[in-house]
Each structure stands twice: as C-alpha cells, then as structure tokens.
Short mmCIF file of C-alpha atoms in Angstrom, two decimals:
data_model
loop_
_atom_site.label_atom_id
_atom_site.label_comp_id
_atom_site.label_asym_id
_atom_site.label_seq_id
_atom_site.Cartn_x
_atom_site.Cartn_y
_atom_site.Cartn_z
CA MET A 1 55.93 293.55 -55.30
CA PHE A 2 53.20 291.90 -57.36
CA VAL A 3 53.49 288.45 -57.94
CA VAL A 4 51.42 286.61 -60.48
CA PRO A 5 49.69 283.62 -58.86
CA GLN A 6 50.65 280.28 -60.56
CA THR A 7 47.89 277.65 -60.90
CA ARG A 8 48.67 273.95 -61.94
CA GLY A 9 46.94 273.08 -64.93
CA THR A 10 44.78 270.14 -65.48
CA VAL A 11 43.86 267.79 -68.33
CA LEU A 12 41.05 265.45 -69.14
CA CYS A 13 41.60 261.67 -68.91
CA CYS A 14 41.52 260.19 -72.19
CA LYS A 15 39.33 257.17 -71.12
CA CYS A 16 36.68 258.66 -68.79
CA GLY A 17 36.97 262.48 -69.31
CA ILE A 18 37.47 263.70 -65.67
CA SER A 19 39.74 266.44 -64.76
CA MET A 20 43.10 265.46 -63.38
CA ALA A 21 46.70 266.21 -63.01
CA PRO A 22 48.66 265.65 -66.11
CA ASN A 23 51.04 262.44 -66.24
CA PRO A 24 52.87 260.67 -69.02
CA ALA A 25 49.80 258.28 -69.62
CA ASN A 26 47.13 260.92 -69.88
CA MET A 27 44.95 258.48 -67.86
CA CYS A 28 43.51 258.81 -64.26
CA VAL A 29 44.56 256.43 -61.69
CA THR A 30 41.28 254.32 -61.91
CA CYS A 31 41.52 253.92 -65.51
CA LEU A 32 45.27 253.06 -65.63
CA ARG A 33 44.45 250.17 -62.89
CA SER A 34 41.77 248.89 -65.30
CA GLU A 35 44.12 248.89 -68.18
CA VAL A 36 47.27 247.75 -66.68
CA ASP A 37 47.74 245.07 -63.76
CA ILE A 38 51.12 245.10 -62.53
CA THR A 39 50.77 242.05 -60.41
CA GLU A 40 50.19 240.08 -63.36
CA GLY A 41 52.36 237.04 -63.32
CA LEU A 42 53.37 237.64 -59.56
CA ARG A 43 52.71 234.30 -57.60
CA LYS A 44 49.83 234.65 -55.13
CA HIS A 45 50.15 231.21 -53.47
CA VAL A 46 53.32 229.79 -52.42
CA THR A 47 54.03 226.45 -50.45
CA ILE A 48 56.75 226.43 -47.67
CA MET A 49 58.12 223.63 -45.65
CA HIS A 50 57.77 223.91 -41.90
CA CYS A 51 59.15 221.78 -39.11
CA PRO A 52 56.67 221.47 -36.17
CA ASP A 53 59.20 220.33 -33.76
CA CYS A 54 61.61 222.90 -33.80
CA ASP A 55 59.58 225.57 -35.33
CA SER A 56 61.75 226.41 -38.44
CA TYR A 57 61.32 226.76 -42.27
CA LEU A 58 63.16 225.48 -44.98
CA GLN A 59 65.15 227.83 -47.10
CA PRO A 60 65.90 225.80 -50.40
CA PRO A 61 67.76 224.10 -50.88
CA ARG A 62 68.95 222.56 -47.35
CA THR A 63 69.05 225.61 -44.96
CA TRP A 64 66.48 225.57 -42.21
CA ILE A 65 65.67 229.11 -40.52
CA LYS A 66 64.23 229.38 -37.12
CA ALA A 67 61.43 232.08 -36.96
CA GLN A 68 58.45 232.70 -34.87
CA LEU A 69 54.91 233.92 -36.27
CA GLU A 70 54.70 237.42 -37.40
CA SER A 71 58.44 237.97 -36.71
CA LYS A 72 60.86 239.96 -38.63
CA GLU A 73 62.96 236.89 -39.49
CA LEU A 74 59.78 235.15 -40.84
CA LEU A 75 58.97 238.27 -42.96
CA THR A 76 62.17 238.16 -44.62
CA PHE A 77 62.07 234.65 -45.27
CA CYS A 78 58.78 235.15 -46.89
CA VAL A 79 59.83 238.02 -49.12
CA LYS A 80 62.99 235.95 -50.21
CA ARG A 81 60.85 233.29 -51.37
CA LEU A 82 59.34 235.71 -53.99
CA GLU A 83 62.80 236.86 -55.06
CA THR A 84 62.48 235.97 -58.70
CA ASP A 85 59.09 237.80 -58.93
CA LEU A 86 60.17 240.77 -57.22
CA LYS A 87 62.86 241.33 -59.90
CA LYS A 88 60.02 242.60 -62.23
CA VAL A 89 58.62 245.26 -59.83
CA ARG A 90 60.02 247.46 -57.15
CA LEU A 91 59.02 246.48 -53.47
CA VAL A 92 57.97 249.51 -51.48
CA ASN A 93 56.34 247.77 -48.36
CA ALA A 94 55.52 244.21 -46.77
CA GLU A 95 53.40 243.50 -43.60
CA PHE A 96 51.58 240.41 -42.22
CA ILE A 97 47.86 240.00 -42.23
CA TRP A 98 46.71 238.18 -39.31
CA THR A 99 45.62 234.57 -39.67
CA GLU A 100 44.37 231.91 -37.17
CA PRO A 101 47.74 230.37 -35.69
CA HIS A 102 46.36 226.65 -36.47
CA SER A 103 45.16 227.59 -39.97
CA LYS A 104 48.84 226.56 -41.56
CA ARG A 105 48.31 229.82 -43.55
CA ILE A 106 50.52 232.95 -43.58
CA LYS A 107 49.51 236.11 -45.53
CA VAL A 108 51.69 238.74 -46.27
CA LYS A 109 50.49 242.14 -48.05
CA LEU A 110 53.11 243.41 -50.53
CA LYS A 111 53.28 246.88 -51.94
CA VAL A 112 54.83 247.13 -55.16
CA GLN A 113 55.68 250.03 -57.93
CA LYS A 114 56.26 249.48 -61.76
CA GLU A 115 56.79 252.00 -64.76
CA VAL A 116 53.83 251.39 -66.98
CA LEU A 117 52.71 253.46 -70.07
CA ASN A 118 54.90 256.19 -71.37
CA GLY A 119 56.78 256.34 -68.15
CA ALA A 120 54.09 256.69 -65.59
CA ILE A 121 54.72 254.75 -62.23
CA LEU A 122 51.84 252.69 -60.97
CA GLU A 123 51.77 251.64 -57.13
CA GLN A 124 49.64 248.57 -56.31
CA SER A 125 48.95 246.40 -53.45
CA TYR A 126 48.18 242.43 -53.43
CA VAL A 127 48.08 239.51 -50.93
CA VAL A 128 50.25 236.59 -51.00
CA GLU A 129 49.17 233.48 -49.17
CA TYR A 130 51.77 230.97 -48.00
CA VAL A 131 50.53 227.35 -47.20
CA GLN A 132 52.65 225.63 -44.56
CA GLN A 133 53.44 221.80 -45.14
CA ASP A 134 54.79 219.97 -42.24
CA ASN A 135 58.08 218.47 -42.87
CA MET A 136 60.56 217.52 -40.05
CA CYS A 137 64.08 218.82 -40.53
CA ASP A 138 67.03 216.35 -40.59
CA SER A 139 68.17 216.98 -36.99
CA CYS A 140 64.54 216.52 -35.66
CA THR A 141 64.22 213.42 -37.95
CA ARG A 142 67.30 211.76 -36.29
CA TYR A 143 66.22 212.71 -32.72
CA GLN A 144 62.75 211.07 -33.45
CA ALA A 145 64.19 207.86 -34.81
CA ASN A 146 66.91 207.85 -31.91
CA PRO A 147 66.78 210.42 -29.10
CA ASP A 148 70.15 209.43 -27.80
CA GLN A 149 71.95 210.00 -31.03
CA TRP A 150 74.38 212.92 -31.09
CA VAL A 151 76.96 214.16 -33.38
CA ALA A 152 78.86 216.48 -30.91
CA SER A 153 79.52 216.68 -27.11
CA VAL A 154 80.85 219.13 -24.95
CA GLN A 155 82.62 217.85 -21.86
CA LEU A 156 82.69 220.65 -19.38
CA ARG A 157 85.13 220.22 -16.24
CA GLN A 158 86.44 221.98 -13.47
CA ARG A 159 89.22 220.28 -10.98
CA VAL A 160 87.98 221.46 -7.61
CA SER A 161 86.06 219.74 -4.73
CA HIS A 162 82.74 221.49 -5.11
CA ARG A 163 80.27 222.59 -7.79
CA ARG A 164 79.79 226.26 -6.99
CA THR A 165 80.84 227.27 -10.43
CA PHE A 166 78.39 224.84 -12.25
CA PHE A 167 75.60 226.28 -10.25
CA TYR A 168 76.57 229.81 -11.44
CA LEU A 169 77.18 228.58 -15.03
CA GLU A 170 73.85 226.84 -15.27
CA GLN A 171 71.92 230.02 -14.56
CA LEU A 172 74.11 231.89 -16.97
CA ILE A 173 73.12 229.18 -19.52
CA LEU A 174 69.45 229.43 -18.72
CA LYS A 175 69.41 233.20 -18.90
CA HIS A 176 71.09 233.23 -22.25
CA ASP A 177 69.40 230.13 -23.63
CA ALA A 178 72.80 228.86 -24.68
CA ALA A 179 71.96 225.21 -24.34
CA ALA A 180 68.59 225.35 -26.25
CA HIS A 181 70.04 223.13 -28.93
CA ALA A 182 71.29 220.31 -26.59
CA ILE A 183 69.39 217.19 -26.91
CA LYS A 184 70.79 215.82 -23.66
CA ILE A 185 72.54 217.22 -20.75
CA LYS A 186 74.17 214.70 -18.04
CA GLN A 187 75.79 215.65 -14.81
CA MET A 188 79.25 214.01 -14.43
CA ASP A 189 81.75 213.84 -11.63
CA GLN A 190 83.65 217.38 -11.51
CA GLY A 191 81.51 218.53 -14.53
CA ILE A 192 78.75 218.42 -16.94
CA ASP A 193 78.43 216.85 -20.47
CA PHE A 194 76.02 218.52 -23.38
CA PHE A 195 75.28 216.55 -26.17
CA PHE A 196 74.23 218.32 -29.53
CA SER A 197 72.62 216.87 -32.84
CA ASN A 198 74.89 219.37 -34.72
CA ARG A 199 78.65 220.29 -34.55
CA SER A 200 77.95 224.21 -34.99
CA HIS A 201 75.67 224.18 -32.12
CA ALA A 202 78.46 222.58 -29.88
CA VAL A 203 80.97 225.11 -31.41
CA LYS A 204 78.65 228.19 -30.57
CA PHE A 205 78.36 226.78 -26.94
CA VAL A 206 81.96 226.44 -26.42
CA GLU A 207 82.39 230.06 -27.64
CA PHE A 208 79.64 231.09 -25.08
CA LEU A 209 81.60 229.28 -22.07
CA GLY A 210 84.81 231.19 -23.17
CA LYS A 211 83.08 234.48 -22.88
CA VAL A 212 81.67 233.79 -19.19
CA ALA A 213 84.69 232.00 -17.71
CA PRO A 214 88.35 231.39 -18.09
CA THR A 215 88.53 228.16 -20.18
CA LYS A 216 90.73 226.24 -22.48
CA SER A 217 89.36 223.65 -24.95
CA ARG A 218 90.50 221.01 -27.27
CA HIS A 219 88.50 218.91 -29.64
CA ASP A 220 88.67 215.57 -31.41
CA LYS A 221 86.68 213.58 -33.79
CA GLN A 222 86.10 209.67 -34.25
CA LEU A 223 85.01 208.07 -37.45
CA VAL A 224 81.72 206.59 -37.39
CA SER A 225 80.97 205.57 -41.01
CA HIS A 226 82.23 205.99 -44.30
CA ASP A 227 80.66 205.33 -47.80
CA PRO A 228 83.25 204.98 -50.64
CA LYS A 229 80.87 205.40 -53.50
CA SER A 230 79.86 208.70 -52.39
CA ASN A 231 83.05 209.51 -50.50
CA SER A 232 81.16 210.79 -47.54
CA TYR A 233 82.21 210.51 -43.81
CA ASN A 234 80.26 210.60 -40.57
CA TYR A 235 82.30 211.77 -37.56
CA LYS A 236 81.35 212.37 -33.92
CA TYR A 237 82.93 215.31 -32.49
CA THR A 238 84.09 215.81 -28.81
CA PHE A 239 85.06 219.16 -27.27
CA SER A 240 86.91 219.00 -23.98
CA VAL A 241 86.68 222.28 -21.99
CA GLU A 242 88.17 222.93 -18.83
CA ILE A 243 87.68 225.87 -16.56
CA SER A 244 90.16 227.42 -14.29
CA PRO A 245 90.39 225.82 -10.90
CA ILE A 246 90.44 229.46 -9.45
CA CYS A 247 87.18 230.27 -7.84
CA ARG A 248 85.80 233.34 -5.92
CA GLU A 249 87.14 233.92 -2.38
CA ASP A 250 90.21 231.51 -3.01
CA LEU A 251 93.36 232.54 -1.42
CA ILE A 252 96.16 232.57 -4.04
CA CYS A 253 100.05 232.62 -3.82
CA LEU A 254 100.90 234.19 -6.97
CA PRO A 255 103.91 232.58 -9.07
CA PRO A 256 106.98 235.05 -9.06
CA LYS A 257 106.71 235.68 -12.63
CA VAL A 258 103.06 236.53 -12.45
CA ALA A 259 103.48 238.77 -9.29
CA THR A 260 106.22 240.70 -11.20
CA SER A 261 104.13 241.07 -14.43
CA LEU A 262 101.27 242.66 -12.30
CA GLY A 263 103.44 245.18 -10.80
CA ASN A 264 104.86 243.18 -7.72
CA LEU A 265 101.12 242.26 -6.65
CA GLY A 266 100.96 240.10 -3.54
CA PRO A 267 102.21 237.44 -3.39
CA LEU A 268 99.10 236.50 -1.22
CA VAL A 269 96.08 237.75 -3.03
CA ILE A 270 92.31 237.04 -2.85
CA CYS A 271 90.25 236.11 -5.95
CA THR A 272 87.08 238.56 -5.71
CA LYS A 273 85.39 237.89 -9.18
CA VAL A 274 85.72 235.35 -12.03
CA THR A 275 84.24 236.06 -15.61
CA ASN A 276 86.41 235.48 -18.76
CA ASN A 277 88.96 237.55 -16.46
CA ILE A 278 90.07 236.73 -13.00
CA THR A 279 90.10 239.60 -10.47
CA LEU A 280 92.73 239.71 -7.74
CA LEU A 281 92.78 241.71 -4.77
CA ASP A 282 95.74 242.16 -2.45
CA PRO A 283 94.30 242.38 1.14
CA PHE A 284 97.04 244.25 2.67
CA THR A 285 97.55 247.18 0.03
CA LEU A 286 94.04 247.25 -1.48
CA ARG A 287 95.62 247.06 -4.98
CA GLN A 288 93.52 245.11 -7.64
CA CYS A 289 94.52 243.48 -10.78
CA PHE A 290 93.05 241.53 -13.63
CA LEU A 291 94.22 238.25 -15.31
CA ASP A 292 92.75 237.46 -18.72
CA THR A 293 92.30 233.87 -19.94
CA ASP A 294 95.55 233.82 -22.06
CA GLN A 295 97.62 235.25 -18.95
CA TYR A 296 96.43 232.42 -16.64
CA TRP A 297 96.74 229.46 -18.73
CA ARG A 298 100.32 230.40 -19.66
CA HIS A 299 101.32 229.81 -16.02
CA SER A 300 98.31 227.78 -14.69
CA PHE A 301 98.61 228.23 -10.93
CA LYS A 302 96.36 226.90 -8.42
CA SER A 303 94.66 228.16 -5.15
CA LEU A 304 96.51 227.79 -1.88
CA LEU A 305 93.49 227.45 0.14
CA GLY A 306 89.78 227.18 -1.09
CA SER A 307 86.49 228.03 0.28
CA ARG A 308 86.13 224.51 1.93
CA GLN A 309 88.81 225.59 4.25
CA LEU A 310 87.17 228.57 5.52
CA VAL A 311 87.38 228.97 9.28
CA GLU A 312 84.96 230.92 11.50
CA TYR A 313 86.10 233.76 13.59
CA ASP A 314 84.76 236.00 16.49
CA VAL A 315 85.75 239.64 16.07
CA PHE A 316 86.50 241.12 19.43
CA ASN A 317 87.83 244.74 18.35
CA ILE A 318 88.28 246.79 14.91
CA GLU A 319 90.12 249.79 14.77
CA VAL A 320 89.87 251.84 11.18
CA VAL A 321 93.43 252.68 9.78
CA SER A 322 92.52 253.90 6.35
CA PRO A 323 89.49 255.96 4.52
CA GLU A 324 87.08 253.93 2.48
CA TYR A 325 88.50 252.79 -0.93
CA ASN A 326 86.10 252.07 -3.94
CA LEU A 327 87.51 249.40 -6.31
CA GLY A 328 85.20 248.27 -9.20
CA GLY A 329 81.96 249.11 -7.47
CA SER A 330 83.28 247.29 -4.08
CA LYS A 331 83.90 249.31 -0.92
CA TYR A 332 87.01 248.33 1.36
CA VAL A 333 88.42 249.95 4.56
CA MET A 334 91.86 248.89 6.06
CA ALA A 335 91.48 247.99 9.82
CA ASP A 336 93.26 246.49 12.48
CA ALA A 337 91.31 243.49 14.03
CA GLU A 338 91.34 241.53 17.24
CA VAL A 339 89.92 237.88 16.44
CA ALA A 340 89.92 234.39 17.51
CA ARG A 341 88.54 230.98 16.05
CA VAL A 342 85.09 230.13 17.38
CA SER A 343 86.53 226.58 18.02
CA ASP A 344 89.40 227.68 19.95
CA TYR A 345 89.31 230.84 22.21
CA GLY A 346 92.93 230.18 23.66
CA LYS A 347 94.69 232.08 21.09
CA LEU A 348 93.99 235.57 19.96
CA PHE A 349 95.09 236.97 16.57
CA TYR A 350 96.08 240.49 15.89
CA ILE A 351 95.70 240.89 12.20
CA ARG A 352 95.04 243.62 9.40
CA THR A 353 91.89 243.14 7.34
CA HIS A 354 90.24 244.98 4.43
CA LEU A 355 86.65 244.38 5.86
CA GLY A 356 86.66 247.47 8.15
CA HIS A 357 83.62 248.84 6.47
CA ILE A 358 81.19 245.74 7.52
CA LEU A 359 82.90 244.20 10.68
CA LYS A 360 82.29 245.63 14.08
CA PRO A 361 82.98 244.14 17.63
CA GLY A 362 80.60 241.05 18.24
CA ASP A 363 80.47 239.95 14.51
CA ARG A 364 81.68 236.76 13.08
CA ALA A 365 83.46 236.55 9.93
CA LEU A 366 85.07 233.78 7.75
CA GLY A 367 88.77 233.49 6.92
CA TYR A 368 91.63 231.51 6.39
CA ASP A 369 93.72 230.10 9.18
CA LEU A 370 97.40 230.42 8.12
CA TYR A 371 98.50 229.92 11.76
CA GLY A 372 97.44 226.30 11.77
CA ALA A 373 97.34 225.40 8.19
CA ASN A 374 99.88 222.84 6.68
CA SER A 375 100.42 224.02 3.24
CA ASN A 376 102.59 222.32 0.59
CA ASP A 377 102.56 224.93 -2.05
CA ILE A 378 105.54 224.94 -4.44
CA GLU A 379 104.76 228.61 -5.26
CA LEU A 380 104.90 229.53 -1.59
CA ASP A 381 108.31 228.09 -1.12
CA LYS A 382 110.10 230.13 -3.75
CA TYR A 383 109.42 233.29 -1.54
CA ARG A 384 112.12 232.97 1.04
CA GLY A 385 111.68 235.24 4.19
CA LEU A 386 107.96 235.76 3.54
CA VAL A 387 106.13 236.34 6.59
CA LEU A 388 102.78 234.68 6.56
CA PRO A 389 99.81 236.49 8.67
CA GLU A 390 98.12 234.46 11.15
CA ALA A 391 94.72 234.72 9.41
CA ILE A 392 93.26 236.36 6.42
CA LEU A 393 89.41 237.30 6.59
CA ILE A 394 87.37 236.98 3.61
CA LYS A 395 83.85 237.95 4.52
CA LYS A 396 81.31 238.55 7.17
CA SER A 397 79.47 235.50 8.54
CA TYR A 398 75.75 235.46 8.96
CA GLU A 399 75.69 231.59 10.14
CA GLU A 400 74.40 232.48 13.63
CA LYS A 401 71.51 234.56 12.32
CA ARG A 402 70.49 232.26 9.77
CA GLN A 403 69.80 229.54 12.28
CA LYS A 404 66.65 231.42 13.28
CA LYS A 405 65.30 231.27 9.58
CA ARG A 406 66.48 227.98 9.02
CA GLY A 407 63.73 225.73 7.11
CA LYS A 408 61.68 229.06 6.17
CA PRO A 409 61.21 229.25 2.40
CA ARG A 410 62.66 232.03 0.30
CA PRO A 411 60.61 234.57 -1.59
CA TRP A 412 62.48 233.77 -4.72
CA LYS A 413 63.71 230.83 -6.49
CA LEU A 414 65.93 229.60 -9.45
CA LYS A 415 65.26 227.56 -12.60
CA SER A 416 67.40 224.58 -13.40
CA LEU A 417 68.44 222.68 -16.57
CA ASP A 418 66.75 219.55 -17.65
CA MET A 419 69.80 217.36 -16.43
CA GLU A 420 70.38 213.65 -15.90
CA LEU A 421 71.75 213.37 -12.55
CA ASP A 422 74.74 211.07 -11.59
CA GLU A 423 73.16 208.39 -9.18
CA SER A 424 76.21 206.31 -8.88
CA LYS A 425 77.81 208.24 -6.10
CA GLY A 426 74.97 207.33 -3.53
CA ARG A 427 72.84 209.36 -1.04
CA ALA A 428 76.15 211.04 0.55
CA ASN A 429 76.92 212.80 -2.73
CA GLU A 430 73.15 213.88 -2.90
CA GLN A 431 73.27 215.50 0.43
CA LYS A 432 76.66 217.26 -0.41
CA LEU A 433 75.17 218.49 -3.46
CA ASP A 434 72.25 220.06 -1.39
CA THR A 435 74.75 221.64 0.81
CA GLU A 436 76.68 223.25 -1.55
CA TYR A 437 73.35 224.49 -3.50
CA GLU A 438 72.32 226.15 -0.16
CA GLU A 439 75.63 227.95 0.08
CA PHE A 440 75.37 229.01 -3.46
CA LEU A 441 71.89 230.60 -2.64
CA ARG A 442 73.25 232.28 0.40
CA ASP A 443 76.45 233.81 -1.79
CA LEU A 444 73.58 235.16 -4.14
CA GLU A 445 71.78 236.79 -1.10
CA GLU A 446 74.90 238.18 0.35
CA ASN A 447 76.51 239.39 -2.92
CA PRO A 448 74.33 241.97 -5.11
CA GLU A 449 77.18 241.90 -7.79
CA LEU A 450 77.03 238.02 -8.08
CA ARG A 451 73.44 237.94 -9.00
CA PHE A 452 73.45 240.90 -11.32
CA ASN A 453 73.87 238.77 -14.44
CA LEU A 454 71.33 236.11 -13.34
CA SER A 455 67.47 235.63 -13.33
CA LEU A 456 65.72 235.24 -10.20
CA TYR A 457 61.95 234.41 -9.93
CA ARG A 458 59.05 235.19 -7.33
CA ASN A 459 58.27 232.00 -5.42
CA LYS A 460 54.68 231.18 -5.60
CA ASP A 461 54.92 228.77 -2.56
CA TYR A 462 56.15 231.87 -0.34
CA GLN A 463 53.52 232.92 2.14
CA PRO A 464 54.23 236.57 3.46
CA SER A 465 52.55 235.24 6.71
CA GLU A 466 55.81 233.30 7.27
CA MET A 467 57.87 236.10 7.33
CA VAL A 468 60.04 236.45 10.35
CA SER A 469 60.01 239.42 12.71
CA VAL A 470 62.50 242.33 12.02
CA SER A 471 64.31 241.50 15.00
CA ASP A 472 64.85 237.96 13.94
CA GLY A 473 66.49 239.01 10.65
CA ASP A 474 68.28 241.98 11.70
CA ASP A 475 71.21 242.69 9.34
CA LEU A 476 70.40 239.31 7.54
CA PRO A 477 71.13 240.04 3.62
CA SER A 478 68.26 239.21 1.51
CA VAL A 479 67.31 239.64 -2.38
CA PRO A 480 65.03 242.95 -2.85
CA LEU A 481 61.47 242.11 -4.39
CA GLU A 482 62.39 244.82 -7.25
CA GLU A 483 65.06 242.40 -8.82
CA LEU A 484 62.53 239.33 -8.92
CA LEU A 485 60.96 238.30 -12.06
CA ALA A 486 57.55 236.90 -12.63
CA ASP A 487 57.60 233.23 -13.53
CA LEU A 488 55.38 233.17 -16.74
CA GLU A 489 54.26 229.61 -17.66
CA LEU A 490 51.65 229.13 -20.35
CA SER A 491 50.17 225.69 -21.47
CA GLU A 492 49.14 224.97 -25.01
CA GLN A 493 45.35 225.02 -24.05
CA GLU A 494 45.76 228.36 -22.38
CA ASP A 495 47.60 229.63 -25.33
CA GLY A 496 44.83 228.33 -27.69
CA GLU A 497 42.02 229.93 -25.56
CA ASP A 498 43.74 233.29 -25.69
CA SER A 499 43.97 233.31 -29.44
CA MET A 500 40.13 232.32 -29.47
CA ARG A 501 39.40 235.28 -27.30
CA GLU A 502 41.44 237.44 -29.82
#
C-alpha cells in the first residue's frame, strides 16, 4: 500500500527570518526571549533569618524550621519564600547551586514557564540568591541568657532497686536522637530528669517513651508570671512518667484475673522481653503471651523475684523430654535437670527447665531459689494448693569463664548522654552503678535480641594483640564485628579543611 510521506511545514521567523517550526508567536526562541523576559518582576535577592546555634531558619511570622544545607527541607523553605512571585509563573524545577558554606549565601536555580505572545509557552531559568542574616531564635536566646531556664521537665522513674532499664533506654534515646532538644539531663534517685525549653519538645519525648516502654504519665503546670495588660501567662510544665517495675528475667506470679484473661497462663511466668508490650513465658508449658500497656496498668502487679535475687546453680545432669520449640525467634527445649546451689551442695534439686537446648552437665546456670526464698506476695497467697518448684532456671551463667578475661577491654563500646550525675549518694553508689553497667554490657553480649535496636561502636583503644586464646574464651558470648559501627567524629577545623579541598 502506497503511503504519502508527510513532512512538517516550516515558517520564517518574523524578526530574524530563519526557518523554524511554526508557533503562535511566529518567532524563534532566541527572538522571543529578546522580546519577552518572563522573570521580570520576580525577586532575585532575598534575605532570610538564620539561627547559628540550632541551625534553623525563620518562616514568617514566628515559625523556626530546622534544616541542613542543601537539604530537601531547606529547598522547600527557599521556594516558599517566593510564593507570591511564583503565582505569576509556573515552577518546573528547583535545585541548589553550590556556594561556600561560610559565605552566608544560598543560591537556588529555578526553571519557570509562562504563556507569552498569542499563547506561546516560554521556559526560562534564573538564579535567586538568599542572604543569611544571623539572628538567634527565641529558645536559643533564652538559653543564652540563662542556660538553666526551662519551660518543661520530664521526670522519668522506675520503682526498682537497679538501673538496668535506664541503661537500655539511654541507648535507645541516643540512637533515635529523642533528647536532642533537652537543655539539661540530670540523674536522680530511681530515675532521670529531662529539661526542655519548649513544652512541645517534652510532649514529643513523652510520646517516644510510650513507644519503647510500658509507661503511664500525668502532667501538671505551675504559673510563673502573668501580665494583666496583655493577658499573657507563663507556665512551667512537669510531666511525670512512670515505667512498669516489671523487668526482663523477672519471675512473676500473675493475679488470678490476669491469668484467666490470658487463657489460664501460669501463674508462675518469666518476663522474657519488655518493649511497649511485656512478653511473658510459662517455663513449664512453653506458652507465651503478651501484655500491652493498658492491660498491665489496669491491674498493676509486681515481680515475685527480681534479677538481684538470682542464685548460681551447678548442673549435674540434663535429660531432654521434648522437641525444640521456636517462640518469637527464641528457641526452648524442655528438660529434666539435676542441680545444686554453688554455695550449698548439701541439697540436690530435681527440676524441669526450658533451657535444655543450651545447658549440659558441668555448666552453671542462674535461677531463682524458691526452696529457700521467703516470699510475702499477696498474689501468691490467692492460689491455694499451688505447689511451687524448688528452683526455676533463667539463663546460663558464664561468670566462671569471664574471670579469665576480667580487666581486658572489649572491642566495642557504647555512647552515653551528657548527664549530670547524682553525687549526693557517695562512692558506694558509684561502685554500684559501675557493677550494674558491667552487668548490662554482659547482657548485651549474651542476648543478640537485646542489642538488635541499639548502636554499638568499635573501640579504638582495643588492641587485637590483647585477645585471649581460643581456649580461654571457649563458648563465651561476644558481639560479632559485623554488628559494630565506626564512631565518626569530625571537628569544625577538619570540616572546614574538607570544604577547602572541594
């Protein structure tokens, strides 16, 4: 079939006479741009307010927006400052042009379109220069005037005899940068106080705590000053946040109502994990249940025995009685065990344990001694005829093997918050904190699930030559090097040198 080839017609430009594709203006692009400038009347220079302390920018009239150089947030802020100009044209693209970081200049290249002569659409690019003027925001101004001046405080408390929970929360706060707006952090008895210069920052921090731990909170406010002429009030806000006293590895006797609501679980259960939910495990039936925050605080029970009361046992014999179970990523095997307290070999205990997959004859384990414990628990008295086991094993003990590595540095380390320590307790309290922190580090080595949400860093002071032999550290848990992060620290001088090299 014969098809007639179609050719696109051309016309001559009415200004310069060159051949071109026809358009409504009958002008080539060069002549059209010489006749019409669609950027005329658009601002090419804009002044913006910048707070050098918190690196934020003023969005008129009173909003301060935090943004880094050449970030998406800063580009959005710069374009919004030209909102009135961009109503005249159509914005197609916007991008940064590199400038010296210390020049106090930000350049943005904008590409815009506009309908010109007889309906022709012209596209043109132009550069807008933003001049930064340093001006501290309200919160930084108050902080410079009085660093201890705060508007809202969060009092975080947990009614237990140790600080293991706070060591873990400190690492979560550091990883998520949740306390970035805190102007002061102070260690208190049974808790930590956080001080903020803005109420909204404190509310956001309380919400973060509710997502990582079972908490309940209440708030109050105190009038500081009142101006009757302008009818303005200044308050100081206090948020009281209490964390559940239930901790990981605690032995719990569930109240009858709670046990019934969980399908007759227990009543003796072990807490295996604490997030915003509490994970409970029955060590005799391997049933696992979860308590959310509302369920717990509705009944608000306490632990029967805590990790401070763990007793070390020697394992003499293990007989596996069930196949391996996988519950939430953790493995358990039921076994009959013959154990005795390390401090007293005069009494042998024949018990059932859920640790048959990791225990073998000759090992040591940590557990709760119910045979010699004197418990005055109200919930336990409600179960008439309940026969208590003589001991409940919680985890394998590596204390004897750790003696050979005592004093040796670890290949990893943790960061810590800039916190004012409570020095009123004296040296004895300081030694107690060091001991509890060492136990927390050991828990991280033994439990990969516990360190899953934390950031561990390589220790620069660790020398590979100081590594012990394989026989010394046999079966001793450690943190794999693949899980460690490099601790990057750049000073302002180094940062400036890098910029000069670019």
